[in-house]
Coordinates of C-alpha atoms (C1' of nucleotides) in Angstrom, one line a residue:
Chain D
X934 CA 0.0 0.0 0.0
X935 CA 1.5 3.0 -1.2
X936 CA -0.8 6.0 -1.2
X937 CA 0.4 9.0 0.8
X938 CA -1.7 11.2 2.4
X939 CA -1.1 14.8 2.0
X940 CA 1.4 16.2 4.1
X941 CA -0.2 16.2 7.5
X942 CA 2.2 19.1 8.4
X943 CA 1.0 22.0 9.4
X944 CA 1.9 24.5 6.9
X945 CA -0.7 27.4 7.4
X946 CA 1.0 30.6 6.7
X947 CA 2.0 32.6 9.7
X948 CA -0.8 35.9 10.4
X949 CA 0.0 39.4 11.1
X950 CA -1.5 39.0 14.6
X951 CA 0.3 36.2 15.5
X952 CA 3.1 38.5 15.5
X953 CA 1.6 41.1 18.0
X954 CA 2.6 42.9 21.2
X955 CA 0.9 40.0 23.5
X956 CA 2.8 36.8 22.1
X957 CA 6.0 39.1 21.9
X958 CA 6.1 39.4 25.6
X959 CA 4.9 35.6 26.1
X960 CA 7.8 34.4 23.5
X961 CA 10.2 36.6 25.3
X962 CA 8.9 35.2 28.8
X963 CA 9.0 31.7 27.7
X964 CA 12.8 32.0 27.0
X965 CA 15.1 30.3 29.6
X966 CA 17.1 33.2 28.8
X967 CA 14.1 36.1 30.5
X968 CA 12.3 33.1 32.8
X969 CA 12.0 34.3 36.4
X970 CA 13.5 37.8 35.8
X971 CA 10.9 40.7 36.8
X972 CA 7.9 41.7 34.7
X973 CA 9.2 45.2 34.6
X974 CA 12.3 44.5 33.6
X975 CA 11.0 42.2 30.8
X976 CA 8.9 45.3 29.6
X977 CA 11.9 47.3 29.2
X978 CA 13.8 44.3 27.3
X979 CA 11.2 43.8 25.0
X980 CA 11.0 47.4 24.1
X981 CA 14.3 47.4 22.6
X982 CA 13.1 44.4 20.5
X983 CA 11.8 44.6 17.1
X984 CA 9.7 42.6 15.3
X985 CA 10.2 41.0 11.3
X986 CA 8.0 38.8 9.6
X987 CA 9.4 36.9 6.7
X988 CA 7.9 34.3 4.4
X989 CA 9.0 31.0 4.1
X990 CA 12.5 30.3 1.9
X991 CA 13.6 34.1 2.5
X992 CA 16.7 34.5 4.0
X993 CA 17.5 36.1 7.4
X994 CA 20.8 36.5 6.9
X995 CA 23.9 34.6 4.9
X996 CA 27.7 33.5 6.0
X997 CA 29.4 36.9 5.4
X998 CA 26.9 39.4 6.3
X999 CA 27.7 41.4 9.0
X1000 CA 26.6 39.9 12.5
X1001 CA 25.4 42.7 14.6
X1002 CA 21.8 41.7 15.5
X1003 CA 20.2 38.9 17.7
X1004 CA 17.3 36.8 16.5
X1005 CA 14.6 35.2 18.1
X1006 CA 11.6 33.0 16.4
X1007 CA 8.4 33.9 17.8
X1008 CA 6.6 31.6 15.9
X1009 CA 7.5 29.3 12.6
X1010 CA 11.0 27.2 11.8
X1011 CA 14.2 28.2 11.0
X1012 CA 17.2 26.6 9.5
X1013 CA 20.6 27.1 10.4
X1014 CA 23.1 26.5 7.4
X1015 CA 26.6 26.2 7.1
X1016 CA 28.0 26.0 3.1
X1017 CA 30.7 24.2 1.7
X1018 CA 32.8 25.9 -1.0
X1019 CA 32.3 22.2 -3.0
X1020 CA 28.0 23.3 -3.6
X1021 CA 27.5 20.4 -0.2
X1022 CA 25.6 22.4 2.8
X1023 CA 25.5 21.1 6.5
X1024 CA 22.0 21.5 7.8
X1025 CA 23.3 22.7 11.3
X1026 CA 19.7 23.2 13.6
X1027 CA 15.8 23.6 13.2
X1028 CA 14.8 26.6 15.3
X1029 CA 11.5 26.6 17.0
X1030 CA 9.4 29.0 18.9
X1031 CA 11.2 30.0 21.6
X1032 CA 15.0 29.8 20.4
X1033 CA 17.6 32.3 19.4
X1034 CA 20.5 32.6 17.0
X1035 CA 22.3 35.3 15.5
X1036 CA 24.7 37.0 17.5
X1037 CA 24.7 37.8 21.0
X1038 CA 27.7 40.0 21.7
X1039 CA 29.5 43.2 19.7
X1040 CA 33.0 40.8 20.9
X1041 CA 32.5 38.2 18.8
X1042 CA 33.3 37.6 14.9
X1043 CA 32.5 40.8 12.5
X1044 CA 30.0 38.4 10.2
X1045 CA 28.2 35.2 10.4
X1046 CA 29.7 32.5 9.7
X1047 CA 26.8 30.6 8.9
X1048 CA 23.6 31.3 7.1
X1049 CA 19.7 31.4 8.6
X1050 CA 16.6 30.7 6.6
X1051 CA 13.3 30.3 7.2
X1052 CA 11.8 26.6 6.7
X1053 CA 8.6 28.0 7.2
X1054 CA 6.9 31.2 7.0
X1055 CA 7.9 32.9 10.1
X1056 CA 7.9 35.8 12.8
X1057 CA 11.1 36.6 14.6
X1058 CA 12.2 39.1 17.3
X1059 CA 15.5 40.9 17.0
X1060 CA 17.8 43.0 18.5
X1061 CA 21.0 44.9 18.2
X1062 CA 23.6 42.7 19.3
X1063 CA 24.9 46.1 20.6
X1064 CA 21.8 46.6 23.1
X1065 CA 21.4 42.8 24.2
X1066 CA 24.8 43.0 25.1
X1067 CA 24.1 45.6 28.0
X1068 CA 21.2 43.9 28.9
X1069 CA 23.5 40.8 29.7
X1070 CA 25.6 43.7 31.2
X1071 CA 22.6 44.7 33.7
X1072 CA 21.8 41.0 34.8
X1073 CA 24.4 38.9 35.0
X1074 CA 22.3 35.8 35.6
X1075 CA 21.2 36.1 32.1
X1076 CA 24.6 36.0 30.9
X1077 CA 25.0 33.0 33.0
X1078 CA 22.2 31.4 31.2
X1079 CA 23.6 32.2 27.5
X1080 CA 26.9 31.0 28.8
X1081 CA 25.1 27.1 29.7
X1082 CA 22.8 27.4 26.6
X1083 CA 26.0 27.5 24.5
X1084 CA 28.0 25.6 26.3
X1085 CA 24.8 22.8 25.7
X1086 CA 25.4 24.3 21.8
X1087 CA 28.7 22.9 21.7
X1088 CA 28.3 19.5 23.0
X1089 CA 25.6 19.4 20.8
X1090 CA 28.0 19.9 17.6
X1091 CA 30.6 17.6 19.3
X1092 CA 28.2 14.9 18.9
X1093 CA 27.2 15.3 15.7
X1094 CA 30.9 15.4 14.7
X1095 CA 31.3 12.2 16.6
X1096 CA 28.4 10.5 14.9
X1097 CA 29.4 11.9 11.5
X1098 CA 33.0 10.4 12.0
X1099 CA 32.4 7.2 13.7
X1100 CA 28.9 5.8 12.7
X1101 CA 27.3 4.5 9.0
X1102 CA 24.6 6.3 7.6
X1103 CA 22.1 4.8 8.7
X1104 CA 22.7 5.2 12.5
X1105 CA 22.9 8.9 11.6
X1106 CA 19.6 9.1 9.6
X1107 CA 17.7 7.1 12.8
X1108 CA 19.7 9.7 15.4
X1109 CA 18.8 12.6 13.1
X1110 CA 15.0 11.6 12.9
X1111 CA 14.6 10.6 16.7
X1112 CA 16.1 13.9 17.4
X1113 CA 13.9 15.7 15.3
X1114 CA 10.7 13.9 16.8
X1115 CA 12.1 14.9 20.3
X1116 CA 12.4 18.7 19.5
X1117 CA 9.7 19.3 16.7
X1118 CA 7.3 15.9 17.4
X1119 CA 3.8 16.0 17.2
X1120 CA 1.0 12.8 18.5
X1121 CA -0.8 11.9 15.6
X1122 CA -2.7 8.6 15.1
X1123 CA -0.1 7.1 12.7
X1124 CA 2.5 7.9 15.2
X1125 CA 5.3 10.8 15.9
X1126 CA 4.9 13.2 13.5
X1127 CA 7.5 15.7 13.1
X1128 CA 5.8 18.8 12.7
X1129 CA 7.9 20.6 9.8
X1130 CA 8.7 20.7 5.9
X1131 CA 11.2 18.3 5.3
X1132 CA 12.6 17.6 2.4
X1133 CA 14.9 14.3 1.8
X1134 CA 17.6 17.4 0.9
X1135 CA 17.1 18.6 4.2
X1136 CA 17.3 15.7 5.8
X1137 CA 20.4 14.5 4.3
X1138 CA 21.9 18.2 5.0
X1139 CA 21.5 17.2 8.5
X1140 CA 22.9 13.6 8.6
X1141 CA 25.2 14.5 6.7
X1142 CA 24.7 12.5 3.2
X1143 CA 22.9 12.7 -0.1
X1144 CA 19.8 13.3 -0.8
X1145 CA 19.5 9.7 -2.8
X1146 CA 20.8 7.8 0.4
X1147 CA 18.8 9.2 2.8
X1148 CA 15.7 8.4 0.2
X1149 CA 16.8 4.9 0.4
X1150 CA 17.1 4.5 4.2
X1151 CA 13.7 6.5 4.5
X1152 CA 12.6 3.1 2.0
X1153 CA 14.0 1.0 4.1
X1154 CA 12.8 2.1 7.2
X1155 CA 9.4 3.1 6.0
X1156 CA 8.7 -0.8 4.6
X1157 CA 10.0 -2.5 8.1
X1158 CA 7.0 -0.1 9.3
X1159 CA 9.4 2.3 11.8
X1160 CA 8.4 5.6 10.0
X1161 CA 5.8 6.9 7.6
X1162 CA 6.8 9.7 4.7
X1163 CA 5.6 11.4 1.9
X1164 CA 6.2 14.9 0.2
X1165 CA 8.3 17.1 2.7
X1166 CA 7.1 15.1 5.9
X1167 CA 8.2 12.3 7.7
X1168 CA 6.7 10.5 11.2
X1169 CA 8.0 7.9 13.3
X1170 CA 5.6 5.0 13.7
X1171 CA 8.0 3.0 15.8
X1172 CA 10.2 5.0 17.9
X1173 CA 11.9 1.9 20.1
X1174 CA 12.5 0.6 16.9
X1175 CA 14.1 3.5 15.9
X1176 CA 16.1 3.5 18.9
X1177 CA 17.2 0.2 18.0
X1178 CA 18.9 1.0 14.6
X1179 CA 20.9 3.9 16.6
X1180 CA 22.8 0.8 18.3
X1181 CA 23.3 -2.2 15.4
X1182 CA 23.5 -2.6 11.8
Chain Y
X1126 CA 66.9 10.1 1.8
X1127 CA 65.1 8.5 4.8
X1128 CA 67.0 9.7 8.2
X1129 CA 64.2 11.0 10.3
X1130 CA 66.4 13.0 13.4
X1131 CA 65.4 12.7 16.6
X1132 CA 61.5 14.3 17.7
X1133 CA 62.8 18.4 17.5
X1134 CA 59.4 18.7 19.8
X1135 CA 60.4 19.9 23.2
X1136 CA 59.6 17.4 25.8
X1137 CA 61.1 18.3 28.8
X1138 CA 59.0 17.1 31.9
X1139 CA 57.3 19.9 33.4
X1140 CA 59.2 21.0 36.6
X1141 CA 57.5 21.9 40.0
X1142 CA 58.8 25.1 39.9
X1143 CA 56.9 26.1 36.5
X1144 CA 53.6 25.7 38.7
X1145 CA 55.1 28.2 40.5
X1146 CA 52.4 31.3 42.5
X1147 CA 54.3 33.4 40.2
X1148 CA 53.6 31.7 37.6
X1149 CA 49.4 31.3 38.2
X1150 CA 49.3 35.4 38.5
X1151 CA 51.0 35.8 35.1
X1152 CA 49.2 32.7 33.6
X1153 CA 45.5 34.6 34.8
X1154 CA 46.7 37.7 33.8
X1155 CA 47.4 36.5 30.2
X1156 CA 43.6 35.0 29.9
X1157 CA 41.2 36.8 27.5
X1158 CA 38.7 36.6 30.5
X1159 CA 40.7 38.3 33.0
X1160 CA 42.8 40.6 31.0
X1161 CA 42.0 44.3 31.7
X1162 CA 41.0 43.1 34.8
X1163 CA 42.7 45.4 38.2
X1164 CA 45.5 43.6 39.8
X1165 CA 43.4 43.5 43.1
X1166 CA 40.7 41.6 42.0
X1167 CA 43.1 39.1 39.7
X1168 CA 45.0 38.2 43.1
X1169 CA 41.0 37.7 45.0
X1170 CA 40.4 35.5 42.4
X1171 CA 43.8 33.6 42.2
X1172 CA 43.0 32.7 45.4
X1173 CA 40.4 30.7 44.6
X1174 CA 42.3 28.7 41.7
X1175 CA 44.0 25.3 43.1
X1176 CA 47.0 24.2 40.6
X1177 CA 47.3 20.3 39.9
X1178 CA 50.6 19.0 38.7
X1179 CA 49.9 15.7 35.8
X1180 CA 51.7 13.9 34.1
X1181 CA 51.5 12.7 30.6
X1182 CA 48.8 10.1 29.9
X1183 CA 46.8 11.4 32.8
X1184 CA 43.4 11.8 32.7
X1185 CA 42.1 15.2 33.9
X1186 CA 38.3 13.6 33.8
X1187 CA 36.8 11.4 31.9
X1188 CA 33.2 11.7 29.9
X1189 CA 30.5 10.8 32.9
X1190 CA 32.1 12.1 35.2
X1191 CA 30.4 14.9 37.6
X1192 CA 31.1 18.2 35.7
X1193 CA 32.1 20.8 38.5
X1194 CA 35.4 22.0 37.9
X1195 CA 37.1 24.4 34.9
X1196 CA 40.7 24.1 34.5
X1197 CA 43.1 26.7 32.9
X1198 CA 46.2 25.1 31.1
X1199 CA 49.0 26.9 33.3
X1200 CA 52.0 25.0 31.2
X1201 CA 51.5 22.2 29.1
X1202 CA 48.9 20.4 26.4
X1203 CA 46.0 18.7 27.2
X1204 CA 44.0 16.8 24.4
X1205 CA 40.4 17.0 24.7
X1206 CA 38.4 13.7 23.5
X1207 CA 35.1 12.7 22.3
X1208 CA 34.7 8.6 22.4
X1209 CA 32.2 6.8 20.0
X1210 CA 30.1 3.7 21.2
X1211 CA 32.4 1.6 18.3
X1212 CA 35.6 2.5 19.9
X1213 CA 36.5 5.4 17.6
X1214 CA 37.2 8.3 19.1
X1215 CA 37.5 12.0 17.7
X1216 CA 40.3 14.8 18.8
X1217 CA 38.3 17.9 19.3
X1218 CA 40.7 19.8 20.8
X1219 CA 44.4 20.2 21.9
X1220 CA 44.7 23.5 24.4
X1221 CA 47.4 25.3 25.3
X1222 CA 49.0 27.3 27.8
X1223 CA 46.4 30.0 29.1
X1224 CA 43.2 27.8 27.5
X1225 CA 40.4 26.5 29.6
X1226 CA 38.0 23.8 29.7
X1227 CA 35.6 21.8 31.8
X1228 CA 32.7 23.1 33.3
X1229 CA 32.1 27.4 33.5
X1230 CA 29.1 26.8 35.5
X1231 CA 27.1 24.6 37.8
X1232 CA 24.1 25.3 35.3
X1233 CA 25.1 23.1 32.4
X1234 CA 24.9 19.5 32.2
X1235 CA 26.0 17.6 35.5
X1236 CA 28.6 15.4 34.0
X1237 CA 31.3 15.8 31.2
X1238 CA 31.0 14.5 27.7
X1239 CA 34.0 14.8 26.7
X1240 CA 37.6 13.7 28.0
X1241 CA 40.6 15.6 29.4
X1242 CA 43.8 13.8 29.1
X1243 CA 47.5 15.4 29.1
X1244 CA 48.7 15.0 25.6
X1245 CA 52.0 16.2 27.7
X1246 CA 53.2 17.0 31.2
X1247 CA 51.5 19.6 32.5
X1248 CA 50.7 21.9 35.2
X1249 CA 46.9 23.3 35.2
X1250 CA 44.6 26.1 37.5
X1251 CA 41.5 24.6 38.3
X1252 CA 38.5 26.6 40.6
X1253 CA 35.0 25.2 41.4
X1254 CA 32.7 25.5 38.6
X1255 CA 30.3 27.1 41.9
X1256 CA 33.3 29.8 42.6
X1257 CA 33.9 30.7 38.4
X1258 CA 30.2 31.3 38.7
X1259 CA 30.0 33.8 41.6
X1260 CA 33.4 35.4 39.5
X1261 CA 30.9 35.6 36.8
X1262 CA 28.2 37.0 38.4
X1263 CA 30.4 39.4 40.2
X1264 CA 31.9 40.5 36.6
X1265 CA 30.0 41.0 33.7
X1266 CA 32.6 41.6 31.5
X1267 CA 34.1 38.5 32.2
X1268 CA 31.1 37.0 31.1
X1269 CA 30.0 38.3 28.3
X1270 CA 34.0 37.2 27.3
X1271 CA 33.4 33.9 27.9
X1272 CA 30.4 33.9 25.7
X1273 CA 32.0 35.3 22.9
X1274 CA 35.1 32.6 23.5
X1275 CA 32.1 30.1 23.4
X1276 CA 30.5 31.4 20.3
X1277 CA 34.0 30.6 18.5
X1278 CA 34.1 27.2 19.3
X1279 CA 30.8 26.8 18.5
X1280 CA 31.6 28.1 15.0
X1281 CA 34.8 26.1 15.6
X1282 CA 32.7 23.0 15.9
X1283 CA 30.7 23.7 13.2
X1284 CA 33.3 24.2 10.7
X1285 CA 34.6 20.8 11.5
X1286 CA 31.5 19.1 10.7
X1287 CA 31.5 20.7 7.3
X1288 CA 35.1 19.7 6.6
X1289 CA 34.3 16.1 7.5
X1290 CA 30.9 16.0 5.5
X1291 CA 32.2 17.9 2.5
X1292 CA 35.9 17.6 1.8
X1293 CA 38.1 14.5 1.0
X1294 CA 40.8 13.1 3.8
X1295 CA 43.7 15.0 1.9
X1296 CA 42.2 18.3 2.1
X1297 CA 40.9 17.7 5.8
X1298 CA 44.6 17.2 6.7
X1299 CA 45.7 19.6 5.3
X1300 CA 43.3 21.6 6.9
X1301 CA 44.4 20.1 10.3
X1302 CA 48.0 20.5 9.9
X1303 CA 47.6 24.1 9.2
X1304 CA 45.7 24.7 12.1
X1305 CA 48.0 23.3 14.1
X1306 CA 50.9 25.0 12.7
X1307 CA 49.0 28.1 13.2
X1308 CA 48.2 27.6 17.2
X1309 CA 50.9 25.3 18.0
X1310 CA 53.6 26.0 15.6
X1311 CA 57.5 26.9 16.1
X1312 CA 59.9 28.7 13.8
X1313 CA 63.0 26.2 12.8
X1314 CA 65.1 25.7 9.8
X1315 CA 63.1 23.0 8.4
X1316 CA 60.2 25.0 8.6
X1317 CA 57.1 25.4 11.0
X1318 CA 57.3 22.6 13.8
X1319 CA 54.0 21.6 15.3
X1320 CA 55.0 21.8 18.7
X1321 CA 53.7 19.0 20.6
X1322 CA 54.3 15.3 20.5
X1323 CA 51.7 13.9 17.7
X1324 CA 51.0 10.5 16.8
X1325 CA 49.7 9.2 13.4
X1326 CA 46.3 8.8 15.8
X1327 CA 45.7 11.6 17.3
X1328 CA 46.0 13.1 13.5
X1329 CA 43.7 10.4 12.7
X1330 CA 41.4 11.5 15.2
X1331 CA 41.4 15.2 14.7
X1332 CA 41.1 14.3 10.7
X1333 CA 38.3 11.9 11.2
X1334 CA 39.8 9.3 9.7
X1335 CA 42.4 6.2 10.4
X1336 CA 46.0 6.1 11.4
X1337 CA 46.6 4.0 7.9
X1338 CA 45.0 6.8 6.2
X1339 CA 46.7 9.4 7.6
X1340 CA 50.0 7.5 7.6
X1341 CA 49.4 7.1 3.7
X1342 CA 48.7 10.9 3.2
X1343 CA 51.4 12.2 5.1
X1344 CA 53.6 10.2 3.0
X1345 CA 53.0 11.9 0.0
X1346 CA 52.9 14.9 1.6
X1347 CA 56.5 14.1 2.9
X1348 CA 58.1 12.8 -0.5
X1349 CA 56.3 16.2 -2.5
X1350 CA 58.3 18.2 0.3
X1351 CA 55.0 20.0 1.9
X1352 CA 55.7 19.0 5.3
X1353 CA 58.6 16.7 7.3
X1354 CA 57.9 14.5 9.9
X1355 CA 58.9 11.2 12.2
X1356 CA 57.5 9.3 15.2
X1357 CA 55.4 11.7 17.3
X1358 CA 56.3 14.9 15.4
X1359 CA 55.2 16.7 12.4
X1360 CA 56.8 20.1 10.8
X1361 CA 55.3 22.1 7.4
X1362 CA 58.1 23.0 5.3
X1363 CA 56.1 24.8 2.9
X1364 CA 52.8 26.3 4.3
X1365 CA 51.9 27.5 1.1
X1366 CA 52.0 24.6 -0.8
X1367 CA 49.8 23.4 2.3
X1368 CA 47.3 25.5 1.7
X1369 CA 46.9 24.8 -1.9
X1370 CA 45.9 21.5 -1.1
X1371 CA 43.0 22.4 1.3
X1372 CA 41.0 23.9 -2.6
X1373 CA 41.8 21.3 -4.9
X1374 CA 42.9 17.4 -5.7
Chain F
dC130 C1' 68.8 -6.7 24.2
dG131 C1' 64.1 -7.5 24.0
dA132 C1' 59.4 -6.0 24.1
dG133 C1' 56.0 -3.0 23.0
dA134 C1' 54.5 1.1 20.8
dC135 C1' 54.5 3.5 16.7
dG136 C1' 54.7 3.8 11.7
dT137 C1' 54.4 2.1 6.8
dT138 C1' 52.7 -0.2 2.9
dG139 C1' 49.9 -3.5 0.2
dA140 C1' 45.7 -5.7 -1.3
dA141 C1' 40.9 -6.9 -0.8
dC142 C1' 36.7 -5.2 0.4
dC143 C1' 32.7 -2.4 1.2
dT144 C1' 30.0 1.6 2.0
dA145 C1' 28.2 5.4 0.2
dT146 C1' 28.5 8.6 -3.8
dT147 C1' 27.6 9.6 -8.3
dC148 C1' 25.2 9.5 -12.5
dA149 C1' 21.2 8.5 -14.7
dA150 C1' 16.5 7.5 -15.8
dC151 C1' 12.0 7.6 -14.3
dA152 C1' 7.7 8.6 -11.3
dC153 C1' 5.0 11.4 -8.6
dT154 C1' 3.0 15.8 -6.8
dG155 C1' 1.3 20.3 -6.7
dG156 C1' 0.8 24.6 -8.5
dT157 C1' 0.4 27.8 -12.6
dG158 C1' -1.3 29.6 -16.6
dG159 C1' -3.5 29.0 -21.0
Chain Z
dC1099 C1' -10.5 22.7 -16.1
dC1100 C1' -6.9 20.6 -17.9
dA1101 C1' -2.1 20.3 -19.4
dC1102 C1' 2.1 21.2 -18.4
dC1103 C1' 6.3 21.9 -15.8
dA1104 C1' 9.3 22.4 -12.0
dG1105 C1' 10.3 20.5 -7.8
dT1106 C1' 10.6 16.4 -5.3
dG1107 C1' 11.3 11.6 -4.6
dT1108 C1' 12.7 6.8 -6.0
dT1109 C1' 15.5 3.3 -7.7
dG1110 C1' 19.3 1.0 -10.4
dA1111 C1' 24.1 0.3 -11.7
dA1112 C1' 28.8 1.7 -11.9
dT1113 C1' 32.4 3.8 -9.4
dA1114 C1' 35.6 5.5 -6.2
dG1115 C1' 37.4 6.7 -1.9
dG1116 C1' 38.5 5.1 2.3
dT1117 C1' 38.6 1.3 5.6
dT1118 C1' 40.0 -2.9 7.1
dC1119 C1' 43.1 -6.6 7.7
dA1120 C1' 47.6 -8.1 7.7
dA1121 C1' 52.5 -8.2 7.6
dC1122 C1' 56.5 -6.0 8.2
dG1123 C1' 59.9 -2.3 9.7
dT1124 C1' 61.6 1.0 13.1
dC1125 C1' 62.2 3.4 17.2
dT1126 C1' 62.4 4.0 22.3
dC1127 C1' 62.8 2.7 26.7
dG1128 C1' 63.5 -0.3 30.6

DNA sequence: CGAGACGTTGAACCTATTCAACACTGGTGG
DNA sequence: CCACCAGTGTTGAATAGGTTCAACGTCTCG
């Protein structure tokens, strides 16, 4: 049997009011970054915030650009790139609701060095680099937080690294997907769904492979009946036995 | 013409005397976190910095263990590992005299991933991650430092994974080699030493690839007269030539 | 001097890429 | 409304790059 349904993924295009004054300070409260810190302080924060709505596919910024603002999706997905000079990207992070990237600090490198763009159509916060970096200034235990957020960052990439080096495709593809149901998974009746466009490109951006392998371990996966795809989505029907493929052959 | 000479890398045994309370004031002072920093508060906070003499071999900490010191490299390397379930293990980092790793903060995750081992004898600063943070909270600068040091190696990171997704094992040791010639290299008449006692596996593991491989690729670039190089010790005779073979073939 | 760690080289093998052809999907414009 | 087309996904076959296994050489240190 194989008829796919449309894409079960939720793709309805971000509104203008979704991107208003309330959810701006309910995003920014949300963060683990503002969590616990005063109400009035928050107000001030989010005052020197502004707001940018951007469709899907457009480009926040590119490696080279200057870095000297400080992003924060409010509400759709954002995909963090880093290019190759042989044409073969690195799919580095999804961002959801919630997260930041950019760049935090005026001390830190003069441009980007790698490129964000919207997966979906999207509404993000930003700030001058410049200004956050006195509002880390003024509370210290906000600076504290960005310093174990990052530090989590890095362990984060060390991992991958590992898994790029040391495991076969396959284990990577199985790690990639249960990580992706644990950040971005949504209960559906066929299973995990993970609630984002996702192209076999993308996917394999993120493993780090082709676009044709990762098809094929999709194939295989999909007709031992561990995960269900179609068009630009993919669920997990089976996460143990996903789990299971991260160990063995 | 095979004669290798004797390793020209500098091995002396670190003496007690290096760890020196001399020494740890001119060692903190030289940080990026502290520099700029008044002499009163420097000595407050040398005070809370134990020093720990290794040797070689050593293990600083191993991945699991509780996370809740950072250490500062007073005199010395120390190699930083990432193991693999399958045995395989990847070099992320070999630090240097006034680098630090471990844990900033009691906020992060409560055991280390990685490994600490003393690539050589060393002598290295260590303070409770608890007392780094109350440093921290007591000065912002030093924090928002630390977070553009951690932005760096996030990039860092992420610019590994590329290389090891993207480029062939010639040009990702070439890459390698030049990086280390860059942080870790000496001036001598046969060219830029790499400056610490490096086996065909730790190259390996910082490459992503096998000792064979590596073996095989330092050959030729041996016999095409790029670089020069014996047991434990590696020197680029011509970094230019280097550097040509990070674009192409 | 012997033993063990380190390094080199060869040959077979294997995994994943590459190249290519084809199928499906969804949206656009005639 | 249908036809078309570009983007997306699938599958096959050939290829290549690197690993693996193995044997041997060399250096260092006790």
């Amino acid at each position: 049997m194989k008829s796919r349904r449309k894409s079960p993924v939720n793709t309805v295009t971000t509104e203008p009011q979704h991107c208003s004054i309330d959810l701006r300070l309910k995003i920014l409260s949300r963060l683990p970054f503002f969590s616990g810190l005063p109400a009035q302080a928050l107000q001030q924060i989010n005052q020197r915030f502004i707001e940018i709505g951007y469709e899907a596919g457009n480009f926040v910024y590119r490696a080279g650009d200057p870095a000297e603002r400080l992003y924060v999706v409010a509400d759709g997905k954002v995909k963090i790139l880093q290019h190759a000079p042989g044409g073969r990207d690195v799919l580095l992070d999804l961002l959801t609701s919630g997260e930041f990237f950019g760049s935090l600090t005026t001390l830190g490198a003069a441009s980007y060095a790698d490129t964000a763009q919207l997966q979906t159509s999207a509404c993000l916060l930003s700030i001058r680099s410049e200004d956050f970096q006195q509002i880390l200034d003024a509370h210290p235990t906000l600076a504290l937080k960005a310093i174990a957020i990052m530090a989590e960052r890095i362990n984060l990439a060390n991992q991958r690294l590992l898994q790029v080096v040391a495991l076969p495709v396959e284990q990577r593809i199985a790690f990639t997907l249960l990580a992706l149901g644990k950040k971005l998974g949504r209960r559906q009746e066929n299973g995990l769904l993970i609630d984002v466009p996702l192209s076999r490109d993308d996917l394999a951006e993120m493993a780090g492979t082709t676009p044709e392998t990762a098809s094929r371990v999709l194939s295989q996966l999909q007709s031992s009946g561990v995960v269900d795809s179609g068009r630009q989505w993919i669920a997990i029907t089976d996460v143990d036995a996903l789990e299971q493929r991260t160990t063995q052959s």
